[in-house]
Amino acid sequence: MDNLIQVTPTKRNRRGKVVHSGQKQIVINIYKDLLKTEPDIKYDNLLNKISTKSGIGIGTIKRTIREYKREIPTLPKMLQVINDDPDLPSFSRTSLQRLLKDLQFEYTKRNRNSALTEREDLILWRRKYIADIRRYRKEGKTIYFLDETWINAGDCSSRVWFDKTVKSHRDAFNRGLTTGSKNPTGRGKRLIVVHIGSTEGFVAGCLLCFESKKNTSDYHDEINGDTFFEWFCSVLPLLKDDSVIVMDNAPYHSVKKDHLPTPSWTKIKHQYDLFIVDEEAKKHNQIVLRLPPYHCELNPIELAWSVVKGHVKKNNTTYKLNDVRQLFNDGIKKVTPEMWSNFVSHTIKEEDKFWQLDFISDEMLEETQASTSHVLTITGETTSDSENSD
């Protein structure tokens, strides 16, 4: 009996006692943890669980959560959080502004409060995408993810192990050692790659790999609508019936079936607003679903590419294009169905984060707008419009 640990119930906060900042942080931590572990929990159950765990009254918990949601994501706050994180690079204010602009964020003025927000069309596109892909999963459809990438003949690991006792090439030669191959002086020739996969792995027979012919910084310049469409048509018969194909918005993915005769023909515009790959997919009872722009993290094939490229860089010693092609093929084989399944699971978590973030952001901005519209602050006292009018 002496070894038993006595567990006492959570001590309740005395009614009327001021809740300090440390207790509020505990409430927020429990709140975020419950949302993560029980995303479908009802609001009343959420409040009761937080109250039980923290010993704080439900009324105080409501106010604390409301204050937490009203924290506007301003640039100074973001800059401080990023620069305080040792795992993230440090930014100046100007650099962070430029990066956010490139990522299509914009500043929104809400009465006297400014918030950093995304373009509304991107938010709506993301919401619709997540809602659609969730629905397709529930329906049991197989979901395929396709993407293009590249690999340079000169790609190799930037960090290697070395023996500090070796003083020179001659010293290594005398000791029967090798200093290894020299790093290439340039990137060399490039391979352009297109592939598709699902939780079952890369689809066999669907790899397209060819040598780049253009000396441009963007590998997308190497692929046109005809090249992609020819590959896409060869892939469709290899996919399961009644499946979904996820792709991004590269121009060659979105070639229109027909061009509108004149801009004035608006009444029949919907008849021409069709993509050739979408229509071809329909013939095979398959659906094309396009990712929202600037959201490569929602495509699990990006994680597969990182594994394949890592294999190439780790083993590339000759920097010859044919050897790199073989290393790439070997890297493809290393990405197992189990790995693909994990990549998709990770992506689903990212989808859930975006879904929850959009919900919180909307509620936060609406509450902020409502509070600044209906509450007047006069000489430090908060008075409602109706009370002030009297």
mmCIF file of N, CA, C and O in Angstrom, residues 152-223:
data_model
loop_
_atom_site.group_PDB
_atom_site.id
_atom_site.type_symbol
_atom_site.label_atom_id
_atom_site.label_comp_id
_atom_site.label_asym_id
_atom_site.label_seq_id
_atom_site.Cartn_x
_atom_site.Cartn_y
_atom_site.Cartn_z
ATOM 1 N N ASN A 152 19.577 17.269 -62.082
ATOM 2 C CA ASN A 152 20.750 17.666 -62.857
ATOM 3 C C ASN A 152 21.847 16.615 -62.763
ATOM 4 O O ASN A 152 21.999 15.951 -61.722
ATOM 5 N N ALA A 153 22.610 16.482 -63.831
ATOM 6 C CA ALA A 153 23.705 15.503 -63.837
ATOM 7 C C ALA A 153 24.741 15.826 -62.768
ATOM 8 O O ALA A 153 25.405 14.933 -62.256
ATOM 9 N N GLY A 154 24.859 17.094 -62.409
ATOM 10 C CA GLY A 154 25.850 17.500 -61.422
ATOM 11 C C GLY A 154 25.353 17.519 -59.995
ATOM 12 O O GLY A 154 26.078 17.926 -59.082
ATOM 13 N N ASP A 155 24.121 17.086 -59.761
ATOM 14 C CA ASP A 155 23.583 17.084 -58.391
ATOM 15 C C ASP A 155 24.302 16.051 -57.539
ATOM 16 O O ASP A 155 24.440 14.883 -57.931
ATOM 17 N N CYS A 156 24.748 16.474 -56.364
ATOM 18 C CA CYS A 156 25.424 15.562 -55.443
ATOM 19 C C CYS A 156 25.286 16.104 -54.026
ATOM 20 O O CYS A 156 24.861 17.247 -53.824
ATOM 21 N N SER A 157 25.642 15.291 -53.055
ATOM 22 C CA SER A 157 25.554 15.716 -51.662
ATOM 23 C C SER A 157 26.555 16.836 -51.405
ATOM 24 O O SER A 157 27.715 16.769 -51.828
ATOM 25 N N SER A 158 26.097 17.869 -50.699
ATOM 26 C CA SER A 158 26.977 19.006 -50.420
ATOM 27 C C SER A 158 27.868 18.753 -49.216
ATOM 28 O O SER A 158 28.862 19.437 -49.013
ATOM 29 N N ARG A 159 27.508 17.735 -48.389
ATOM 30 C CA ARG A 159 28.304 17.421 -47.211
ATOM 31 C C ARG A 159 28.766 15.965 -47.263
ATOM 32 O O ARG A 159 27.966 15.085 -47.558
ATOM 33 N N VAL A 160 30.036 15.751 -46.989
ATOM 34 C CA VAL A 160 30.591 14.390 -47.002
ATOM 35 C C VAL A 160 31.520 14.228 -45.802
ATOM 36 O O VAL A 160 32.028 15.206 -45.241
ATOM 37 N N TRP A 161 31.764 12.963 -45.393
ATOM 38 C CA TRP A 161 32.721 12.677 -44.336
ATOM 39 C C TRP A 161 34.134 12.703 -44.927
ATOM 40 O O TRP A 161 34.356 12.276 -46.058
ATOM 41 N N PHE A 162 35.087 13.197 -44.139
ATOM 42 C CA PHE A 162 36.467 13.176 -44.625
ATOM 43 C C PHE A 162 37.411 12.916 -43.460
ATOM 44 O O PHE A 162 37.107 13.180 -42.294
ATOM 45 N N ASP A 163 38.578 12.389 -43.801
ATOM 46 C CA ASP A 163 39.596 12.038 -42.813
ATOM 47 C C ASP A 163 40.534 13.232 -42.641
ATOM 48 O O ASP A 163 41.258 13.612 -43.563
ATOM 49 N N LYS A 164 40.528 13.813 -41.434
ATOM 50 C CA LYS A 164 41.346 15.002 -41.196
ATOM 51 C C LYS A 164 42.839 14.696 -41.182
ATOM 52 O O LYS A 164 43.669 15.615 -41.259
ATOM 53 N N THR A 165 43.179 13.403 -41.059
ATOM 54 C CA THR A 165 44.612 13.054 -41.030
ATOM 55 C C THR A 165 45.235 13.092 -42.422
ATOM 56 O O THR A 165 46.457 13.098 -42.560
ATOM 57 N N VAL A 166 44.388 13.089 -43.472
ATOM 58 C CA VAL A 166 44.904 13.158 -44.849
ATOM 59 C C VAL A 166 45.218 14.615 -45.163
ATOM 60 O O VAL A 166 44.324 15.466 -45.163
ATOM 61 N N LYS A 167 46.488 14.908 -45.410
ATOM 62 C CA LYS A 167 46.918 16.297 -45.577
ATOM 63 C C LYS A 167 46.901 16.767 -47.026
ATOM 64 O O LYS A 167 46.812 17.964 -47.287
ATOM 65 N N SER A 168 47.005 15.822 -47.981
ATOM 66 C CA SER A 168 47.066 16.224 -49.386
ATOM 67 C C SER A 168 46.723 15.023 -50.262
ATOM 68 O O SER A 168 46.617 13.889 -49.782
ATOM 69 N N HIS A 169 46.574 15.274 -51.575
ATOM 70 C CA HIS A 169 46.330 14.182 -52.529
ATOM 71 C C HIS A 169 47.531 13.223 -52.531
ATOM 72 O O HIS A 169 47.361 12.002 -52.628
ATOM 73 N N ARG A 170 48.737 13.779 -52.435
ATOM 74 C CA ARG A 170 49.941 12.934 -52.442
ATOM 75 C C ARG A 170 50.000 12.064 -51.185
ATOM 76 O O ARG A 170 50.349 10.874 -51.244
ATOM 77 N N ASP A 171 49.631 12.656 -50.055
ATOM 78 C CA ASP A 171 49.600 11.903 -48.798
ATOM 79 C C ASP A 171 48.609 10.754 -48.906
ATOM 80 O O ASP A 171 48.881 9.635 -48.474
ATOM 81 N N ALA A 172 47.452 11.016 -49.497
ATOM 82 C CA ALA A 172 46.445 9.966 -49.668
ATOM 83 C C ALA A 172 46.969 8.862 -50.579
ATOM 84 O O ALA A 172 46.776 7.669 -50.319
ATOM 85 N N PHE A 173 47.671 9.256 -51.657
ATOM 86 C CA PHE A 173 48.215 8.273 -52.613
ATOM 87 C C PHE A 173 49.254 7.378 -51.931
ATOM 88 O O PHE A 173 49.259 6.162 -52.096
ATOM 89 N N ASN A 174 50.124 7.984 -51.153
ATOM 90 C CA ASN A 174 51.173 7.232 -50.468
ATOM 91 C C ASN A 174 50.600 6.252 -49.455
ATOM 92 O O ASN A 174 51.203 5.209 -49.166
ATOM 93 N N ARG A 175 49.433 6.579 -48.887
ATOM 94 C CA ARG A 175 48.805 5.721 -47.886
ATOM 95 C C ARG A 175 47.792 4.757 -48.498
ATOM 96 O O ARG A 175 47.092 4.039 -47.781
ATOM 97 N N GLY A 176 47.693 4.759 -49.830
ATOM 98 C CA GLY A 176 46.773 3.848 -50.497
ATOM 99 C C GLY A 176 45.316 4.247 -50.341
ATOM 100 O O GLY A 176 44.417 3.404 -50.397
ATOM 101 N N LEU A 177 45.083 5.561 -50.144
ATOM 102 C CA LEU A 177 43.715 6.058 -49.966
ATOM 103 C C LEU A 177 43.290 6.847 -51.191
ATOM 104 O O LEU A 177 44.091 7.182 -52.069
ATOM 105 N N THR A 178 42.020 7.175 -51.256
ATOM 106 C CA THR A 178 41.498 8.012 -52.345
ATOM 107 C C THR A 178 40.789 9.209 -51.751
ATOM 108 O O THR A 178 40.179 9.115 -50.673
ATOM 109 N N THR A 179 40.891 10.333 -52.410
ATOM 110 C CA THR A 179 40.200 11.537 -51.946
ATOM 111 C C THR A 179 38.824 11.661 -52.580
ATOM 112 O O THR A 179 38.134 12.656 -52.384
ATOM 113 N N GLY A 180 38.427 10.642 -53.340
ATOM 114 C CA GLY A 180 37.100 10.658 -53.933
ATOM 115 C C GLY A 180 37.040 11.507 -55.189
ATOM 116 O O GLY A 180 38.009 12.169 -55.576
ATOM 117 N N SER A 181 35.899 11.480 -55.831
ATOM 118 C CA SER A 181 35.738 12.250 -57.065
ATOM 119 C C SER A 181 35.510 13.723 -56.751
ATOM 120 O O SER A 181 34.955 14.072 -55.720
ATOM 121 N N LYS A 182 35.965 14.567 -57.629
ATOM 122 C CA LYS A 182 35.794 16.000 -57.442
ATOM 123 C C LYS A 182 34.341 16.388 -57.736
ATOM 124 O O LYS A 182 33.690 15.786 -58.581
ATOM 125 N N ASN A 183 33.879 17.404 -57.019
ATOM 126 C CA ASN A 183 32.544 17.911 -57.298
ATOM 127 C C ASN A 183 32.523 18.550 -58.681
ATOM 128 O O ASN A 183 33.518 19.141 -59.121
ATOM 129 N N PRO A 184 31.400 18.467 -59.392
ATOM 130 C CA PRO A 184 31.332 19.044 -60.728
ATOM 131 C C PRO A 184 31.426 20.557 -60.671
ATOM 132 O O PRO A 184 31.058 21.181 -59.666
ATOM 133 N N THR A 185 31.938 21.141 -61.745
ATOM 134 C CA THR A 185 32.065 22.601 -61.790
ATOM 135 C C THR A 185 30.745 23.275 -62.129
ATOM 136 O O THR A 185 30.579 24.465 -61.917
ATOM 137 N N GLY A 186 29.775 22.536 -62.662
ATOM 138 C CA GLY A 186 28.461 23.094 -62.995
ATOM 139 C C GLY A 186 27.375 22.061 -62.802
ATOM 140 O O GLY A 186 27.632 20.930 -62.384
ATOM 141 N N ARG A 187 26.164 22.435 -63.114
ATOM 142 C CA ARG A 187 25.038 21.522 -62.924
ATOM 143 C C ARG A 187 24.957 20.459 -64.009
ATOM 144 O O ARG A 187 24.393 19.399 -63.803
ATOM 145 N N GLY A 188 25.520 20.754 -65.161
ATOM 146 C CA GLY A 188 25.498 19.778 -66.240
ATOM 147 C C GLY A 188 24.132 19.658 -66.902
ATOM 148 O O GLY A 188 23.263 20.509 -66.745
ATOM 149 N N LYS A 189 23.956 18.567 -67.627
ATOM 150 C CA LYS A 189 22.691 18.340 -68.314
ATOM 151 C C LYS A 189 21.597 18.000 -67.314
ATOM 152 O O LYS A 189 21.855 17.681 -66.159
ATOM 153 N N ARG A 190 20.356 18.059 -67.788
ATOM 154 C CA ARG A 190 19.214 17.895 -66.895
ATOM 155 C C ARG A 190 18.225 16.876 -67.443
ATOM 156 O O ARG A 190 17.997 16.798 -68.659
ATOM 157 N N LEU A 191 17.617 16.101 -66.529
ATOM 158 C CA LEU A 191 16.537 15.187 -66.871
ATOM 159 C C LEU A 191 15.212 15.768 -66.385
ATOM 160 O O LEU A 191 15.132 16.266 -65.263
ATOM 161 N N ILE A 192 14.204 15.719 -67.209
ATOM 162 C CA ILE A 192 12.846 16.130 -66.843
ATOM 163 C C ILE A 192 12.039 14.855 -66.594
ATOM 164 O O ILE A 192 12.090 13.914 -67.395
ATOM 165 N N VAL A 193 11.301 14.815 -65.495
ATOM 166 C CA VAL A 193 10.612 13.596 -65.085
ATOM 167 C C VAL A 193 9.142 13.885 -64.784
ATOM 168 O O VAL A 193 8.812 14.909 -64.193
ATOM 169 N N VAL A 194 8.282 12.970 -65.215
ATOM 170 C CA VAL A 194 6.851 13.021 -64.890
ATOM 171 C C VAL A 194 6.452 11.641 -64.374
ATOM 172 O O VAL A 194 6.833 10.621 -64.950
ATOM 173 N N HIS A 195 5.685 11.596 -63.276
ATOM 174 C CA HIS A 195 5.258 10.309 -62.730
ATOM 175 C C HIS A 195 3.962 10.500 -61.953
ATOM 176 O O HIS A 195 3.517 11.630 -61.703
ATOM 177 N N ILE A 196 3.367 9.389 -61.553
ATOM 178 C CA ILE A 196 2.093 9.408 -60.842
ATOM 179 C C ILE A 196 2.073 8.251 -59.848
ATOM 180 O O ILE A 196 2.658 7.191 -60.093
ATOM 181 N N GLY A 197 1.428 8.475 -58.699
ATOM 182 C CA GLY A 197 1.376 7.422 -57.691
ATOM 183 C C GLY A 197 0.215 7.612 -56.734
ATOM 184 O O GLY A 197 -0.489 8.620 -56.770
ATOM 185 N N SER A 198 0.029 6.619 -55.869
ATOM 186 C CA SER A 198 -1.041 6.635 -54.866
ATOM 187 C C SER A 198 -0.522 5.949 -53.609
ATOM 188 O O SER A 198 0.685 5.686 -53.496
ATOM 189 N N THR A 199 -1.415 5.632 -52.676
ATOM 190 C CA THR A 199 -0.996 4.922 -51.461
ATOM 191 C C THR A 199 -0.430 3.548 -51.780
ATOM 192 O O THR A 199 0.225 2.932 -50.936
ATOM 193 N N GLU A 200 -0.656 3.061 -52.988
ATOM 194 C CA GLU A 200 -0.126 1.756 -53.403
ATOM 195 C C GLU A 200 1.249 1.881 -54.051
ATOM 196 O O GLU A 200 1.804 0.880 -54.515
ATOM 197 N N GLY A 201 1.788 3.110 -54.120
ATOM 198 C CA GLY A 201 3.112 3.324 -54.689
ATOM 199 C C GLY A 201 3.047 3.994 -56.056
ATOM 200 O O GLY A 201 1.969 4.337 -56.559
ATOM 201 N N PHE A 202 4.224 4.200 -56.650
ATOM 202 C CA PHE A 202 4.274 4.716 -58.016
ATOM 203 C C PHE A 202 3.596 3.709 -58.944
ATOM 204 O O PHE A 202 3.754 2.498 -58.784
ATOM 205 N N VAL A 203 2.843 4.208 -59.922
ATOM 206 C CA VAL A 203 2.151 3.319 -60.854
ATOM 207 C C VAL A 203 3.158 2.799 -61.882
ATOM 208 O O VAL A 203 3.808 3.588 -62.583
ATOM 209 N N ALA A 204 3.281 1.483 -61.977
ATOM 210 C CA ALA A 204 4.232 0.867 -62.911
ATOM 211 C C ALA A 204 3.906 1.242 -64.348
ATOM 212 O O ALA A 204 2.738 1.274 -64.743
ATOM 213 N N GLY A 205 4.934 1.549 -65.116
ATOM 214 C CA GLY A 205 4.751 1.853 -66.537
ATOM 215 C C GLY A 205 4.367 3.286 -66.825
ATOM 216 O O GLY A 205 4.067 3.627 -67.975
ATOM 217 N N CYS A 206 4.393 4.160 -65.800
ATOM 218 C CA CYS A 206 3.949 5.544 -65.997
ATOM 219 C C CYS A 206 5.074 6.568 -65.928
ATOM 220 O O CYS A 206 4.815 7.769 -65.992
ATOM 221 N N LEU A 207 6.313 6.142 -65.782
ATOM 222 C CA LEU A 207 7.429 7.073 -65.672
ATOM 223 C C LEU A 207 7.792 7.641 -67.045
ATOM 224 O O LEU A 207 8.026 6.904 -67.990
ATOM 225 N N LEU A 208 7.825 8.963 -67.129
ATOM 226 C CA LEU A 208 8.305 9.656 -68.321
ATOM 227 C C LEU A 208 9.568 10.402 -67.930
ATOM 228 O O LEU A 208 9.556 11.232 -67.021
ATOM 229 N N CYS A 209 10.673 10.119 -68.607
ATOM 230 C CA CYS A 209 11.961 10.724 -68.272
ATOM 231 C C CYS A 209 12.687 11.060 -69.570
ATOM 232 O O CYS A 209 12.918 10.172 -70.403
ATOM 233 N N PHE A 210 13.030 12.318 -69.772
ATOM 234 C CA PHE A 210 13.709 12.704 -71.004
ATOM 235 C C PHE A 210 14.708 13.822 -70.721
ATOM 236 O O PHE A 210 14.604 14.545 -69.722
ATOM 237 N N GLU A 211 15.681 13.952 -71.614
ATOM 238 C CA GLU A 211 16.729 14.944 -71.437
ATOM 239 C C GLU A 211 16.237 16.332 -71.813
ATOM 240 O O GLU A 211 15.538 16.516 -72.808
ATOM 241 N N SER A 212 16.617 17.296 -71.000
ATOM 242 C CA SER A 212 16.249 18.691 -71.264
ATOM 243 C C SER A 212 16.998 19.211 -72.487
ATOM 244 O O SER A 212 18.171 18.916 -72.677
ATOM 245 N N LYS A 213 16.297 19.981 -73.289
ATOM 246 C CA LYS A 213 16.912 20.557 -74.492
ATOM 247 C C LYS A 213 17.047 22.069 -74.391
ATOM 248 O O LYS A 213 17.674 22.695 -75.232
ATOM 249 N N LYS A 214 16.429 22.659 -73.362
ATOM 250 C CA LYS A 214 16.455 24.112 -73.217
ATOM 251 C C LYS A 214 17.310 24.498 -72.021
ATOM 252 O O LYS A 214 17.299 23.837 -70.991
ATOM 253 N N ASN A 215 18.013 25.598 -72.153
ATOM 254 C CA ASN A 215 18.856 26.087 -71.066
ATOM 255 C C ASN A 215 18.109 27.173 -70.301
ATOM 256 O O ASN A 215 18.437 28.354 -70.350
ATOM 257 N N THR A 216 17.031 26.767 -69.608
ATOM 258 C CA THR A 216 16.239 27.732 -68.847
ATOM 259 C C THR A 216 16.227 27.320 -67.378
ATOM 260 O O THR A 216 16.464 26.170 -67.031
ATOM 261 N N SER A 217 15.911 28.281 -66.515
ATOM 262 C CA SER A 217 15.897 28.010 -65.081
ATOM 263 C C SER A 217 14.630 27.284 -64.650
ATOM 264 O O SER A 217 14.598 26.654 -63.592
ATOM 265 N N ASP A 218 13.571 27.348 -65.471
ATOM 266 C CA ASP A 218 12.296 26.731 -65.115
ATOM 267 C C ASP A 218 12.084 25.475 -65.955
ATOM 268 O O ASP A 218 11.946 25.547 -67.173
ATOM 269 N N TYR A 219 12.043 24.322 -65.278
ATOM 270 C CA TYR A 219 11.896 23.060 -66.016
ATOM 271 C C TYR A 219 10.522 22.935 -66.665
ATOM 272 O O TYR A 219 10.325 22.133 -67.569
ATOM 273 N N HIS A 220 9.548 23.742 -66.199
ATOM 274 C CA HIS A 220 8.225 23.699 -66.818
ATOM 275 C C HIS A 220 8.263 24.112 -68.288
ATOM 276 O O HIS A 220 7.366 23.768 -69.067
ATOM 277 N N ASP A 221 9.306 24.872 -68.668
ATOM 278 C CA ASP A 221 9.433 25.299 -70.067
ATOM 279 C C ASP A 221 9.679 24.116 -70.994
ATOM 280 O O ASP A 221 9.522 24.232 -72.214
ATOM 281 N N GLU A 222 10.103 22.983 -70.435
ATOM 282 C CA GLU A 222 10.439 21.816 -71.243
ATOM 283 C C GLU A 222 9.208 21.015 -71.671
ATOM 284 O O GLU A 222 9.274 20.187 -72.568
ATOM 285 N N ILE A 223 8.094 21.221 -70.988
ATOM 286 C CA ILE A 223 6.903 20.417 -71.249
ATOM 287 C C ILE A 223 5.820 21.305 -71.854
ATOM 288 O O ILE A 223 5.533 22.383 -71.334
#
